[in-house]
Amino acid sequence: MTMMRSVSIGLICIFIVLKATFSAATDFNYMEALDKTLLFLGAQRSGKLPPTQRVKWRGDSGLKDGFLQGVDLVGGYYDAGDHVKFGLPMAYTSTMLAWGVIEYRKEISELDQMGNTLWAIRWATDYFIKAHTQPDVLWGQVGDGDSDHYCWERAEDMTTPRDAYKIDKDRPGSDLAAETAAALAAASIAFKPYNSSYSNLLLLHAKQLFSFADRFRGLYDESIKGAKQFYTSSGYSDELLWGATWLYRATEEDYYLKYVVDNAEYMGGTGWAVKEFSWDNKYAGTQILLSKILMEGKGGGAYTSTLKQYQAKANYFACACLQKNHGYNVYLTPGGLVHLHEWNNMQYASAAAFLLAVYSDYLSAGKTKLTCPDGQIPPLELLSFAKSQADYILGKNPKSMSYLIGYGSNYPIHVHHRGSSIASVYTLHSTVGCVQGFETWYRRPEGNPNVLYGGLVGGPDQNDNFYDDRSNYEQTEPTLSGSAPLVGLFSKLHSSSKNKDNLIYKFTFLKKNFAVSYEEQETPESQVPVDFTHSITDTWTIGETTYYRHKVIIKNTSAKPVTDLKLAIDNLSGSLWGLSPTQENNTTYQLPPSMRTLEPGSEYIFVYVQGGPQAKISVLSYHY
């Protein structure tokens, strides 16, 4: 609701209100940032694109991947600005997306993004299932980085070799197999409330892959040598602990918890104190996940001592980020950004921010503080650090630039990304050749013709300097692994900020008596006097379609009775009970006549059944 009020107040009150104005203006729209991040993942899709594809400048590509090797490897994701499908960072991306869903299921659902997020995960997990052709065989790469980088062409026009490479008993890759196991185990948890049969299938593959990784040990880039130049592995012990930890969360089988405890010292889980969490180094993530198990008391007495050692290392990582680690801290740029590497540094900042947001929640649930060499730190301070990294990404930095493409008014436009930098196949119908792409498109001074919404570029250097140049791939190339942690992070930050006082005031000063006439404009979150809670209460499969029974609770969160509430329900494909259709159109509903008034604090429930993602529910109108 928008209301006009005219009041006379003292001059001091004017300054208080002005302070509130500044506070509101510095908040970022995390809901928009989340949606754009999911768009980027859609732009990176390989394979046959579905009718629901939201990035319309992309077309089908890689439709013969695996053909020469006699295996179907169509699908999955292109890694960055090129067209290689690298298995290790793709699996890490899937794990992080699924972890975001597991921790922030309610927040993502309230933003009506659960369908888009689950499809983003499934685009990878369906590919991994196809790539896992035998219990001890995993196809880990399609395409060759060297030949791919000799060409600048659209994915739809690819002329570079699409050879596929695998790991097996004779050419092992414990890091790749264990990370893929982690991805499938985490995804099985994410999908379990919505599709239990798919969840069980993911878990079956996860168990087989972990067994393969553990029994036949070796570095994947020794078996898939073309990966070494681009994604060199520093070791596989961290992935084995990481995979086992996720399998414990998915199954609660003691075997996997015993594995991470028995191998804690040998594999470095309780020995390595790290300042980095990434596609290559999983120690901090494992240590934080095991800290949750410890604080929940699930470890049992026999494991407690080792789990406490894991948490000590988790604390080291968090304290180093917060600059509370007795000098052994993560380097922050003058503008406050985590900076660890020159190439694509933003992926390390986004990963650290997500980890600290999650650890903040774990500590809060455990009613404890973070213990650092420099003192006891309340959980909220970890979340504040996570927010500082997200806000830097979105524009609160010395350059006042958003490093999330398409967010805000000032963002990189010369992005190192083939598909984004060449006119779409739907605009320029002729094929763009390998060399022509460099001559005509790569070197052109204009910005990219296709906005790669939601791509997180590599970002600035250690002094906050950034150069928006297509050839500056260290800073202007986006990656899957950089974007994946943002889905959970933005969801958490939106939820944390929506209860703040986000009123925006407009002032008209009357000189005679300092009267102020102001317009009180509420943000979309606070405009609506009702809240919706979505849940799935039943699921079943008929043929190839899985159906879900959705329950929606409408709650009046205001202090006044709400009457004549009208709702818009979009993306509804099934039957609905509990609401009355209106005369306006087939997507508008209202409460039944017996419930036209919703008292403060009261609730009303309706249900619907359909296959696929949940419907989108929004308020059209109401009266007080």
XYZ file of C-alpha atoms in Angstrom:
624
model
C 0.000 0.000 0.000
C 1.128 3.592 -0.654
C -0.075 6.295 1.721
C 0.362 10.082 1.886
C 0.813 11.615 5.289
C 1.472 15.204 6.333
C 2.948 15.743 9.780
C 4.790 18.428 11.678
C 7.945 17.240 13.340
C 11.072 18.707 14.857
C 14.170 19.279 12.779
C 16.052 16.542 14.590
C 13.546 13.974 13.370
C 14.291 15.015 9.804
C 17.910 13.922 10.225
C 16.821 10.584 11.697
C 14.649 9.933 8.664
C 17.418 10.995 6.289
C 19.678 8.437 7.927
C 17.047 5.751 7.254
C 16.942 6.858 3.627
C 20.683 6.335 3.190
C 20.517 2.908 4.818
C 17.773 1.748 2.462
C 19.542 3.093 -0.606
C 22.658 1.020 0.071
C 20.790 -2.306 0.137
C 21.094 -4.532 -2.918
C 18.379 -6.492 -4.659
C 19.533 -10.031 -3.897
C 16.359 -11.454 -5.428
C 17.271 -9.957 -8.811
C 20.883 -11.070 -8.425
C 19.741 -14.639 -7.741
C 17.521 -14.731 -10.815
C 20.328 -13.438 -13.019
C 22.767 -16.006 -11.598
C 20.403 -18.780 -12.645
C 20.159 -17.207 -16.106
C 23.926 -17.524 -16.481
C 23.738 -21.241 -15.787
C 21.114 -21.489 -18.522
C 23.450 -19.708 -20.936
C 26.155 -22.329 -20.269
C 24.011 -25.309 -21.200
C 25.259 -27.781 -23.769
C 22.986 -30.157 -25.648
C 19.367 -30.030 -26.763
C 17.769 -27.021 -25.095
C 14.258 -27.406 -23.638
C 11.208 -25.276 -24.564
C 11.531 -23.626 -21.132
C 15.020 -22.281 -21.955
C 15.086 -18.697 -20.657
C 18.250 -17.511 -22.434
C 16.845 -17.068 -25.916
C 20.055 -16.169 -27.775
C 21.396 -19.691 -27.172
C 20.620 -22.672 -29.410
C 21.255 -26.422 -29.453
C 24.909 -27.487 -29.486
C 27.191 -30.454 -28.879
C 24.516 -32.882 -30.081
C 27.090 -35.518 -31.069
C 29.213 -35.364 -27.925
C 30.513 -38.864 -27.164
C 29.393 -40.223 -30.543
C 32.925 -41.166 -31.629
C 33.454 -43.107 -28.399
C 30.084 -44.874 -28.623
C 28.580 -43.174 -25.583
C 25.885 -40.520 -25.173
C 27.515 -37.473 -23.587
C 25.054 -34.871 -24.833
C 24.207 -32.291 -22.174
C 26.022 -30.853 -19.200
C 27.624 -27.430 -19.038
C 30.338 -25.514 -20.844
C 32.847 -24.488 -18.244
C 33.453 -20.787 -18.888
C 33.938 -18.659 -21.980
C 35.007 -21.700 -23.979
C 33.213 -24.911 -24.964
C 35.014 -27.649 -23.064
C 33.024 -29.729 -20.597
C 35.473 -30.187 -17.704
C 34.135 -32.760 -15.254
C 35.812 -31.601 -12.036
C 34.595 -27.972 -11.895
C 31.189 -29.025 -13.278
C 30.778 -31.540 -10.450
C 31.867 -28.956 -7.863
C 29.317 -26.538 -9.338
C 26.573 -29.138 -8.896
C 27.602 -29.833 -5.306
C 27.479 -26.147 -4.426
C 24.095 -25.627 -6.102
C 22.679 -28.601 -4.215
C 24.206 -27.409 -0.929
C 22.464 -24.081 -1.460
C 19.126 -25.868 -1.865
C 19.723 -28.043 1.209
C 20.537 -25.092 3.474
C 18.117 -22.542 2.020
C 15.215 -24.584 0.686
C 12.624 -22.340 2.330
C 14.301 -19.132 1.159
C 14.642 -20.309 -2.464
C 11.038 -21.562 -2.489
C 9.728 -18.247 -1.176
C 11.497 -16.536 -4.082
C 9.764 -18.936 -6.519
C 13.171 -20.111 -7.752
C 13.140 -23.726 -6.610
C 12.100 -24.984 -10.045
C 14.854 -23.058 -11.827
C 17.436 -24.137 -9.251
C 16.553 -27.828 -9.371
C 16.676 -27.754 -13.167
C 20.100 -26.117 -12.984
C 21.288 -29.021 -10.828
C 19.587 -31.651 -12.941
C 21.147 -30.359 -16.156
C 24.445 -31.540 -14.692
C 23.317 -34.624 -12.763
C 21.512 -36.124 -15.776
C 24.785 -35.709 -17.651
C 26.795 -37.359 -14.861
C 24.450 -40.358 -14.858
C 25.025 -40.803 -18.595
C 28.786 -40.298 -18.152
C 28.917 -43.001 -15.444
C 28.545 -45.873 -17.891
C 29.909 -48.588 -15.568
C 30.540 -48.705 -11.808
C 34.271 -48.090 -12.366
C 34.080 -45.890 -15.476
C 33.377 -42.141 -15.616
C 33.684 -39.943 -18.675
C 35.302 -36.814 -17.314
C 35.822 -34.417 -20.211
C 34.451 -33.572 -23.651
C 36.481 -31.337 -25.927
C 40.114 -30.292 -25.873
C 41.206 -27.052 -24.264
C 44.081 -26.368 -26.644
C 42.175 -26.795 -29.911
C 39.111 -25.087 -28.452
C 41.143 -22.014 -27.564
C 42.459 -21.734 -31.124
C 38.941 -20.866 -32.263
C 36.525 -18.075 -31.406
C 33.112 -19.378 -32.431
C 29.623 -19.920 -31.103
C 28.779 -23.239 -29.461
C 26.146 -23.730 -32.143
C 28.859 -23.489 -34.853
C 31.555 -25.623 -33.193
C 34.170 -27.091 -35.531
C 36.743 -28.070 -32.914
C 37.290 -31.744 -31.923
C 34.767 -33.147 -29.441
C 36.773 -36.128 -28.265
C 35.728 -37.544 -24.903
C 38.041 -38.737 -22.126
C 37.374 -41.120 -19.253
C 38.787 -42.496 -16.030
C 38.621 -46.210 -15.165
C 40.499 -48.858 -13.159
C 43.607 -48.544 -15.306
C 43.503 -44.742 -15.525
C 42.021 -43.665 -12.188
C 40.905 -40.250 -11.056
C 39.948 -40.275 -7.387
C 39.472 -36.507 -7.209
C 37.076 -36.431 -10.170
C 35.143 -39.559 -9.141
C 34.825 -38.475 -5.496
C 33.721 -34.940 -6.395
C 31.099 -36.364 -8.747
C 29.987 -38.671 -5.922
C 29.669 -35.624 -3.656
C 27.617 -33.818 -6.303
C 25.219 -36.724 -6.758
C 24.887 -37.333 -3.006
C 24.149 -33.673 -2.324
C 21.708 -33.563 -5.243
C 19.936 -36.648 -3.879
C 19.188 -34.666 -0.702
C 18.056 -31.641 -2.702
C 15.649 -33.680 -4.854
C 14.333 -36.007 -2.160
C 11.210 -33.953 -1.202
C 10.241 -33.546 -4.864
C 11.262 -36.732 -6.684
C 12.225 -39.626 -4.440
C 12.886 -42.073 -7.291
C 15.349 -39.683 -8.943
C 16.925 -39.033 -5.546
C 17.471 -42.769 -5.061
C 19.027 -43.093 -8.520
C 21.456 -40.270 -7.773
C 22.443 -41.901 -4.512
C 23.084 -45.247 -6.192
C 25.521 -43.621 -8.634
C 27.112 -41.618 -5.812
C 27.899 -44.745 -3.806
C 29.380 -46.535 -6.801
C 31.534 -43.553 -7.743
C 32.845 -43.121 -4.210
C 33.790 -46.800 -4.055
C 35.548 -46.441 -7.422
C 37.400 -43.328 -6.236
C 38.555 -44.991 -3.032
C 39.583 -48.381 -4.434
C 41.455 -47.141 -7.514
C 43.403 -44.105 -6.420
C 45.114 -41.584 -8.641
C 44.984 -38.017 -9.928
C 42.473 -37.475 -12.691
C 44.753 -35.111 -14.640
C 47.307 -37.915 -14.940
C 44.655 -39.950 -16.740
C 43.009 -37.075 -18.616
C 46.138 -35.163 -19.460
C 44.318 -32.458 -21.411
C 42.847 -31.201 -18.134
C 46.191 -30.509 -16.459
C 46.820 -27.157 -18.137
C 43.384 -25.854 -17.191
C 42.245 -27.594 -13.993
C 45.299 -29.123 -12.354
C 44.462 -31.114 -9.255
C 46.487 -30.515 -6.110
C 45.481 -33.917 -4.703
C 42.550 -36.243 -4.144
C 42.492 -36.737 -0.374
C 40.257 -33.720 0.173
C 37.736 -34.985 -2.405
C 37.625 -38.427 -0.762
C 36.804 -36.851 2.612
C 34.346 -34.449 0.954
C 32.577 -37.248 -0.919
C 32.324 -39.423 2.186
C 30.939 -36.510 4.204
C 28.200 -35.836 1.666
C 27.340 -39.524 1.503
C 26.991 -39.534 5.288
C 24.613 -36.574 5.094
C 22.614 -38.316 2.378
C 22.469 -41.764 4.016
C 23.403 -41.329 7.713
C 25.261 -44.634 7.310
C 27.989 -44.984 9.904
C 30.426 -46.344 7.307
C 30.932 -42.905 5.768
C 31.311 -41.053 9.072
C 33.792 -43.658 10.246
C 35.676 -43.144 6.963
C 36.215 -39.410 7.551
C 37.203 -40.049 11.169
C 39.572 -42.960 10.473
C 41.234 -41.088 7.588
C 41.176 -37.652 9.223
C 44.905 -37.441 9.887
C 46.176 -39.513 6.959
C 44.169 -37.539 4.388
C 44.775 -34.130 5.966
C 41.256 -33.407 7.168
C 42.422 -32.535 10.666
C 45.904 -31.499 9.579
C 45.341 -28.978 6.830
C 44.353 -25.503 8.011
C 43.420 -23.662 4.829
C 42.406 -20.197 3.665
C 40.859 -21.301 0.363
C 37.753 -23.227 -0.609
C 37.352 -24.000 -4.304
C 36.830 -26.583 -7.042
C 40.326 -27.869 -6.190
C 40.447 -27.625 -2.390
C 37.506 -29.038 -0.398
C 39.032 -29.142 3.072
C 37.253 -26.073 4.493
C 33.870 -27.241 3.199
C 34.376 -30.704 4.696
C 35.499 -29.248 8.014
C 32.432 -26.996 8.252
C 30.033 -29.820 7.312
C 31.567 -32.045 9.999
C 31.309 -29.196 12.517
C 27.552 -29.292 12.002
C 27.502 -33.032 12.668
C 29.491 -32.459 15.867
C 27.231 -29.645 17.108
C 24.128 -31.730 16.408
C 25.535 -34.554 18.515
C 25.274 -37.108 15.712
C 28.889 -38.166 15.823
C 28.697 -40.294 18.939
C 31.275 -40.432 21.680
C 33.809 -42.444 19.704
C 34.050 -39.783 17.002
C 33.754 -36.637 19.110
C 37.471 -36.011 19.601
C 38.248 -36.184 15.874
C 35.213 -34.109 14.917
C 36.415 -31.412 17.327
C 39.721 -31.380 15.453
C 37.829 -30.900 12.208
C 35.953 -27.981 13.758
C 39.198 -26.400 14.946
C 40.283 -26.255 11.305
C 36.875 -24.934 10.255
C 37.350 -22.160 12.791
C 40.792 -21.421 11.338
C 39.261 -20.810 7.911
C 36.472 -18.603 9.270
C 38.798 -16.653 11.562
C 41.253 -16.085 8.695
C 38.465 -14.608 6.554
C 37.353 -12.347 9.403
C 40.928 -11.149 10.005
C 40.787 -12.590 13.539
C 43.417 -15.306 13.131
C 46.365 -13.753 14.970
C 47.853 -12.410 11.754
C 47.422 -15.576 9.654
C 44.586 -14.108 7.666
C 43.125 -14.180 4.191
C 44.346 -11.252 2.114
C 41.683 -8.616 1.533
C 41.998 -5.926 -1.120
C 41.840 -2.280 0.053
C 38.150 -2.419 -0.893
C 37.573 -5.516 1.264
C 37.454 -8.373 -1.278
C 38.962 -11.796 -0.574
C 41.887 -12.100 -2.979
C 43.770 -15.369 -3.439
C 44.649 -15.714 -7.139
C 45.100 -13.505 -10.178
C 42.995 -15.714 -12.454
C 39.254 -15.610 -11.768
C 39.630 -14.573 -8.155
C 35.901 -13.919 -7.682
C 35.227 -17.662 -7.501
C 37.227 -17.827 -4.262
C 35.413 -14.826 -2.809
C 31.963 -16.230 -3.623
C 32.879 -19.641 -2.182
C 34.245 -18.112 1.036
C 31.135 -15.960 1.427
C 28.823 -18.949 1.042
C 30.809 -21.019 3.539
C 30.707 -18.297 6.170
C 26.969 -17.738 5.672
C 26.372 -21.457 6.198
C 28.725 -21.652 9.183
C 26.971 -18.655 10.703
C 23.720 -20.634 10.579
C 25.340 -23.733 12.078
C 26.817 -21.741 14.962
C 23.505 -19.967 15.571
C 21.637 -23.288 15.650
C 24.238 -24.622 18.080
C 23.894 -21.503 20.240
C 27.629 -20.976 20.212
C 30.200 -18.469 19.003
C 33.191 -18.764 16.712
C 36.381 -19.202 18.715
C 39.275 -17.263 17.161
C 42.769 -16.442 18.421
C 41.638 -12.817 18.559
C 38.472 -13.510 20.574
C 34.947 -14.911 20.536
C 32.978 -13.906 17.428
C 29.149 -13.969 17.295
C 27.602 -15.812 14.326
C 26.115 -12.619 12.922
C 29.617 -11.318 12.227
C 30.236 -14.254 9.882
C 27.069 -13.386 7.998
C 28.150 -9.741 7.851
C 31.402 -10.818 6.212
C 29.486 -12.927 3.683
C 27.309 -9.913 2.938
C 30.374 -7.709 2.443
C 31.622 -10.045 -0.291
C 28.223 -10.206 -1.994
C 27.860 -6.434 -1.842
C 31.341 -5.953 -3.275
C 30.347 -8.204 -6.166
C 27.171 -6.199 -6.766
C 28.771 -2.765 -6.736
C 29.948 -1.703 -3.284
C 33.585 -1.413 -4.303
C 36.131 1.257 -5.287
C 35.087 1.028 -8.957
C 31.350 1.192 -8.129
C 31.058 -1.626 -10.649
C 28.875 -4.708 -10.529
C 30.953 -7.781 -11.338
C 27.723 -9.714 -11.888
C 27.000 -9.140 -15.578
C 23.704 -7.403 -16.256
C 23.125 -6.335 -12.645
C 22.952 -2.591 -12.031
C 23.893 0.079 -14.539
C 27.683 -0.368 -14.546
C 28.989 -3.858 -15.303
C 31.570 -5.428 -17.679
C 30.472 -5.390 -21.320
C 33.612 -6.765 -23.021
C 33.227 -10.202 -21.479
C 35.623 -12.989 -22.473
C 32.901 -15.378 -23.631
C 32.482 -16.683 -27.162
C 28.707 -16.987 -27.317
C 28.109 -13.646 -25.654
C 30.568 -11.783 -27.903
C 29.176 -13.037 -31.252
C 25.723 -12.224 -32.582
C 23.214 -14.982 -31.872
C 22.407 -17.673 -34.442
C 18.873 -16.278 -34.389
C 20.184 -12.866 -35.461
C 23.172 -13.768 -37.638
C 22.120 -16.945 -39.407
C 25.380 -17.584 -41.257
C 28.107 -19.682 -39.652
C 30.906 -17.780 -37.914
C 34.153 -19.592 -38.670
C 37.037 -20.267 -36.311
C 39.318 -17.474 -37.574
C 36.467 -15.163 -38.560
C 35.349 -15.123 -34.949
C 38.668 -13.634 -33.875
C 38.878 -11.130 -36.722
C 35.288 -9.900 -36.724
C 34.084 -10.328 -33.155
C 36.889 -10.902 -30.649
C 38.799 -7.758 -31.616
C 35.826 -5.424 -32.060
C 35.854 -2.485 -29.636
C 32.090 -2.561 -29.028
C 30.523 -4.386 -26.112
C 29.203 -7.918 -26.457
C 25.955 -8.147 -28.479
C 24.431 -10.694 -26.067
C 24.298 -9.752 -22.397
C 25.444 -12.771 -20.382
C 23.122 -12.029 -17.475
C 24.341 -13.296 -14.124
C 27.850 -14.323 -15.131
C 30.350 -13.564 -12.360
C 33.519 -12.344 -14.051
C 37.008 -12.997 -12.702
C 37.036 -9.590 -11.053
C 39.648 -7.057 -9.961
C 43.248 -7.544 -8.945
C 44.675 -7.322 -5.428
C 44.481 -3.518 -5.539
C 40.852 -3.408 -6.768
C 41.901 -2.520 -10.324
C 39.789 -3.922 -13.146
C 40.149 -3.642 -16.917
C 37.091 -4.389 -19.004
C 38.782 -5.927 -22.022
C 37.802 -9.089 -23.883
C 41.432 -10.232 -24.060
C 41.830 -9.825 -20.288
C 40.482 -13.310 -19.571
C 41.885 -13.383 -16.026
C 39.418 -10.653 -15.081
C 36.574 -10.736 -17.624
C 35.851 -14.463 -18.050
C 32.972 -15.939 -16.017
C 32.985 -19.540 -14.757
C 30.482 -22.084 -13.489
C 32.400 -22.561 -10.250
C 32.305 -18.849 -9.446
C 28.545 -18.555 -9.873
C 27.373 -21.730 -8.109
C 27.822 -20.523 -4.482
C 25.857 -17.340 -5.239
C 22.510 -19.133 -5.487
C 22.496 -20.092 -1.827
C 24.255 -16.896 -0.748
C 21.831 -14.485 -2.425
C 18.846 -16.477 -1.132
C 20.151 -16.271 2.425
C 20.926 -12.550 2.202
C 17.525 -11.730 0.729
C 15.828 -13.562 3.576
C 18.028 -11.841 6.169
C 17.374 -8.382 4.772
C 13.659 -8.546 4.005
C 12.603 -7.894 7.602
C 14.620 -4.702 7.802
C 12.996 -1.293 7.710
C 13.398 -0.541 4.017
C 11.173 2.484 3.813
C 12.137 5.081 1.234
C 11.186 8.591 2.154
C 10.533 11.553 -0.125
C 10.636 14.940 1.528
C 8.998 18.289 0.909
C 10.257 20.909 3.360
C 7.917 23.742 4.296
C 10.059 26.637 5.535
C 7.446 28.166 7.794
C 7.119 25.443 10.442
C 9.514 22.662 9.316
C 6.516 20.539 8.410
C 7.404 17.493 6.344
C 5.107 15.881 3.830
C 6.507 12.524 2.824
C 5.497 9.537 0.806
C 6.072 6.213 2.492
C 6.907 3.653 -0.194
C 7.261 0.133 1.051
C 9.476 -2.422 -0.607
C 7.772 -5.356 -2.379
C 8.539 -7.628 0.572
C 6.751 -5.401 3.073
C 3.960 -4.254 0.768
C 2.147 -7.546 1.088
C 0.376 -8.183 4.418
C 0.389 -11.959 3.933
C 3.129 -14.575 3.795
C 3.126 -17.854 1.849
C 4.699 -21.082 3.063
C 5.058 -23.813 0.430
C 5.522 -27.513 1.175
C 5.110 -30.813 -0.645
C 2.964 -33.335 1.235
C 2.813 -36.209 -1.232
C 4.366 -37.437 -4.491
C 3.642 -40.240 -6.946
C 4.621 -41.297 -10.471
C 2.322 -42.248 -13.343
C 4.189 -43.431 -16.420
C 7.116 -41.055 -16.867
C 5.520 -38.136 -15.001
C 5.985 -37.446 -11.293
C 3.181 -35.530 -9.567
C 3.413 -33.497 -6.366
C 0.768 -32.421 -3.874
C 1.623 -28.844 -2.892
C 0.294 -27.303 0.321
C 0.329 -23.517 0.652
C -0.280 -21.739 3.959
C -1.436 -18.112 3.703
C -0.747 -16.180 6.904
C -1.804 -12.620 7.724
C 1.429 -11.086 9.017
C -0.022 -7.600 9.506
C -1.738 -6.103 12.543
C -5.027 -5.563 10.688
C -7.714 -7.838 9.223
C -7.181 -8.421 5.497
C -10.242 -8.648 3.261
C -10.916 -9.260 -0.446
C -7.506 -10.871 -0.967
C -6.933 -11.684 -4.646
C -4.083 -13.903 -5.769
C -2.423 -14.515 -9.124
C -1.332 -18.132 -9.577
C 0.945 -18.604 -12.551
C 2.536 -21.792 -13.912
C -0.373 -23.841 -12.563
C -0.877 -26.929 -14.718
C -2.947 -29.137 -12.389
C -5.980 -29.066 -10.113
C -6.459 -26.685 -7.181
C -8.648 -26.932 -4.074
C -9.503 -24.329 -1.435
C -9.646 -21.135 -3.497
C -12.421 -19.672 -5.622
C -11.778 -18.544 -9.213
C -12.723 -14.966 -10.065
C -14.489 -13.579 -13.107
C -11.347 -11.778 -14.290
C -9.235 -14.585 -15.822
C -8.203 -18.170 -15.212
C -5.109 -17.271 -13.173
C -6.814 -15.073 -10.549
C -8.235 -16.581 -7.349
C -9.714 -15.418 -4.056
C -10.521 -16.933 -0.684
C -13.955 -18.622 -0.482
C -16.886 -16.488 0.784
C -16.674 -17.999 4.273
C -13.063 -16.802 4.591
C -13.128 -13.387 2.914
C -11.582 -11.866 6.062
C -8.215 -13.055 7.317
C -7.666 -11.900 10.898
C -4.191 -10.811 12.126
C -2.013 -13.856 12.693
C -4.555 -16.278 11.244
C -3.830 -18.793 8.484
C -5.643 -20.375 5.554
C -4.545 -23.457 3.602
C -5.118 -24.462 0.001
C -3.618 -27.277 -2.067
C -2.900 -28.097 -5.693
C -1.478 -31.043 -7.614
C 0.771 -30.916 -10.672
C 3.941 -32.278 -12.205
C 7.087 -30.173 -12.389
C 8.029 -27.049 -10.405
C 5.699 -25.293 -7.996
C 3.324 -22.594 -9.150
C 4.162 -18.926 -8.686
C 1.822 -17.174 -6.253
C 1.579 -13.407 -5.853
C -0.846 -10.892 -4.353
C -2.884 -8.802 -6.789
C -4.993 -6.740 -4.380
C -6.489 -6.613 -0.893
C -8.207 -4.261 1.569
C -7.679 -3.460 5.217
